[in-house]
PDB file of C-alpha atoms in Angstrom:
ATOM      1  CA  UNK A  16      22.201 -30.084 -23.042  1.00  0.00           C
ATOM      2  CA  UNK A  17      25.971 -30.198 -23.067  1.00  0.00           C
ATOM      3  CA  UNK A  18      25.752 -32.455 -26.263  1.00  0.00           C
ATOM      4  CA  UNK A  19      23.597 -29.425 -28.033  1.00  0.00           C
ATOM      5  CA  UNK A  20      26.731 -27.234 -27.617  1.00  0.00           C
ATOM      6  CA  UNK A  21      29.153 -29.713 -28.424  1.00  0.00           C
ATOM      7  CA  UNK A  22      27.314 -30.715 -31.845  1.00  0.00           C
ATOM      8  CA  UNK A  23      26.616 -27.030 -32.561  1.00  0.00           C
ATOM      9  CA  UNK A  24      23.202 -27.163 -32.836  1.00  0.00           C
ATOM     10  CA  UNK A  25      21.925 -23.968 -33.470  1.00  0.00           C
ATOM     11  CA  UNK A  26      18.482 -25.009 -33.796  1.00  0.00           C
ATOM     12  CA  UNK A  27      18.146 -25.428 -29.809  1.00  0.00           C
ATOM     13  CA  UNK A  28      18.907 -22.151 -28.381  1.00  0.00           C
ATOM     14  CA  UNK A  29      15.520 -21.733 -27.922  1.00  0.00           C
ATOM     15  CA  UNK A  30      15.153 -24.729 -25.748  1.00  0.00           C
ATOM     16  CA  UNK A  31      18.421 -23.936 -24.102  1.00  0.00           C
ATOM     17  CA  UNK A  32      17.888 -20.355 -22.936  1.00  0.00           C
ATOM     18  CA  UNK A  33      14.084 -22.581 -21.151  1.00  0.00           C
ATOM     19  CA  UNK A  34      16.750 -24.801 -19.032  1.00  0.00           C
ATOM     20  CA  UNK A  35      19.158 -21.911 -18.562  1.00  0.00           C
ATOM     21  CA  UNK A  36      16.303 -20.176 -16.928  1.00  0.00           C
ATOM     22  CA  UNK A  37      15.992 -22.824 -14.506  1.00  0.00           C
ATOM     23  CA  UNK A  38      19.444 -22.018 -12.590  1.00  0.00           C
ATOM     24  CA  UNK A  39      17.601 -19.165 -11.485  1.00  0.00           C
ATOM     25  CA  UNK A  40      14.525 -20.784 -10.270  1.00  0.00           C
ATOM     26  CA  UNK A  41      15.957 -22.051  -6.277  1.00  0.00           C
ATOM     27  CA  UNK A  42      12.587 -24.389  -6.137  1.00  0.00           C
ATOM     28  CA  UNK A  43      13.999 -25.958  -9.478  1.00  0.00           C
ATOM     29  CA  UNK A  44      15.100 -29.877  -9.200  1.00  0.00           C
ATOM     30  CA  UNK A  45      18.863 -30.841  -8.793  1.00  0.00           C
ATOM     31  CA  UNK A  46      18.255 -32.170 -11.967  1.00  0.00           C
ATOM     32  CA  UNK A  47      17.070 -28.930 -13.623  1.00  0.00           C
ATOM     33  CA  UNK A  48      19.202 -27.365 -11.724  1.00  0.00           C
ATOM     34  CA  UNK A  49      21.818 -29.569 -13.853  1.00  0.00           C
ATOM     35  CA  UNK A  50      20.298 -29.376 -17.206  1.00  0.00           C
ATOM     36  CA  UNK A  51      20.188 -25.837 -16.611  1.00  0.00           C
ATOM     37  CA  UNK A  52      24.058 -25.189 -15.936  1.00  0.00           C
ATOM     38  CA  UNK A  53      24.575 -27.626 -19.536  1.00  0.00           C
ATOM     39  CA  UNK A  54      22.413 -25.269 -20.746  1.00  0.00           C
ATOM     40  CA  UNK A  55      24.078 -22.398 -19.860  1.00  0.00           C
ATOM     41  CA  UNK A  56      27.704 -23.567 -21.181  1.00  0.00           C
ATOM     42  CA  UNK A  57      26.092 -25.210 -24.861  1.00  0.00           C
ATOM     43  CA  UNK A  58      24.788 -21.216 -25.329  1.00  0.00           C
ATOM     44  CA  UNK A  59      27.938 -20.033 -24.051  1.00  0.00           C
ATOM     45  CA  UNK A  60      29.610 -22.146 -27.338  1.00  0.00           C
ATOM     46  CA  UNK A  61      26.572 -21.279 -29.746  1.00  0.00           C
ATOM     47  CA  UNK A  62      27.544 -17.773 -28.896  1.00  0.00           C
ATOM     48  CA  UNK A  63      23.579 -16.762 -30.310  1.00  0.00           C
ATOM     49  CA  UNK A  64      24.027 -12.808 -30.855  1.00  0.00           C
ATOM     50  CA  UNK A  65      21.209 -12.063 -27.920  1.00  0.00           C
ATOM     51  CA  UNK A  66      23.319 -13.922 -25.481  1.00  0.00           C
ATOM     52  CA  UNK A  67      24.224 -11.163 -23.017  1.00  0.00           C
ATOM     53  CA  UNK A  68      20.157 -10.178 -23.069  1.00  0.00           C
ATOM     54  CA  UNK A  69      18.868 -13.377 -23.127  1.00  0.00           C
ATOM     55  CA  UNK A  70      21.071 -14.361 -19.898  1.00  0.00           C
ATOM     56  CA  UNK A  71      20.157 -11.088 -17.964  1.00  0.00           C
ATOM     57  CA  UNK A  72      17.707 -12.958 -15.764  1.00  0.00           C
ATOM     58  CA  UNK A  73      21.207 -15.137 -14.354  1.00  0.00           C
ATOM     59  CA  UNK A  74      23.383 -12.039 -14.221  1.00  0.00           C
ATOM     60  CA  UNK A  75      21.223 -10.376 -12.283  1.00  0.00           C
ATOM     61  CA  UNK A  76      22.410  -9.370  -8.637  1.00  0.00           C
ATOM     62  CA  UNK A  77      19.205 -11.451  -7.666  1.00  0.00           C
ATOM     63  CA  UNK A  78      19.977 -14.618  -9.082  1.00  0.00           C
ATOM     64  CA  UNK A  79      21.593 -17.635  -6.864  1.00  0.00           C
ATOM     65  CA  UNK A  80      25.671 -17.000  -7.113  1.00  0.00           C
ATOM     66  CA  UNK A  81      26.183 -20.535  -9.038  1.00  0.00           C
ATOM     67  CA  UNK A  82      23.713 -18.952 -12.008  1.00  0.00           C
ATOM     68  CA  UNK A  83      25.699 -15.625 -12.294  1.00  0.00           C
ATOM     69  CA  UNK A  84      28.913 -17.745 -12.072  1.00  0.00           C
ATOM     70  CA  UNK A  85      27.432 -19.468 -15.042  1.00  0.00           C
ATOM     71  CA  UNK A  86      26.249 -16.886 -17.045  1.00  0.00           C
ATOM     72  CA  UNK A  87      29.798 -15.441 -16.483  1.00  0.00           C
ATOM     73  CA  UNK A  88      31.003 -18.158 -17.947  1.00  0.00           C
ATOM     74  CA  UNK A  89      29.175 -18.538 -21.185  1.00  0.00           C
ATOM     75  CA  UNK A  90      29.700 -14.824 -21.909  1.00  0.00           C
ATOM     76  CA  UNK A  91      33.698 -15.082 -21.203  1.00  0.00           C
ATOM     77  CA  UNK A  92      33.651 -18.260 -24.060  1.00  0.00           C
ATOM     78  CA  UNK A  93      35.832 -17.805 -26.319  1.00  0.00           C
ATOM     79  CA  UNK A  94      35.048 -21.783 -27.757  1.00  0.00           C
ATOM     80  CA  UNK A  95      32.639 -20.952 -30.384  1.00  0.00           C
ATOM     81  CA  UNK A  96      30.836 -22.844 -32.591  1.00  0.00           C
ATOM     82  CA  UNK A  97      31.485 -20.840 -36.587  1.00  0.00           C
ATOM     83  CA  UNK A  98      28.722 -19.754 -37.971  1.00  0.00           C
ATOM     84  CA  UNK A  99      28.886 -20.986 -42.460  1.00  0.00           C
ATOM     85  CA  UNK A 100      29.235 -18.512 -44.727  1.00  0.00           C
ATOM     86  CA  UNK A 101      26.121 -16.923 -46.231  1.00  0.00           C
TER      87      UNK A 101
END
């Protein structure tokens, strides 16, 4: 998931913001629980224009302190991937 960020692949914030989702989940597997926190730093560096909505379910005073740590995270990036020129 990390890789996705690193390689600026825009194409998979889609399928990031699904793992993301799973830091909130506290049934989800350590390794989702992983994939999820790559996840959540790759859309942190995509820097997608929805982020803050699309990460409201991890800032939310209900989710798990590591996911709103997280979230936090991605939103304070300031390593962005440049969008080209239209």
């Amino acid at each position: 998931a990390r890789a996705l960020g690193t390689l600026c692949d825009t194409d998979s914030v889609d399928e990031l913001l699904a793992f993301a989702e799973k830091l909130a989940d506290p049934m989800a597997s350590p390794e989702a629980q992983l994939i999820g926190a790559g996840a959540v730093t790759s859309l942190g560096r995509l820097a997608p224009p929805n982020l803050e909505e699309s990460l409201a379910k991890l800032t939310s005073s209900k989710a798990p302190p590591h996911a709103r740590r997280a979230a936090a995270a991605a939103l304070a990036t300031r390593d962005t991937c440049r969008q080209p020129p239209r």
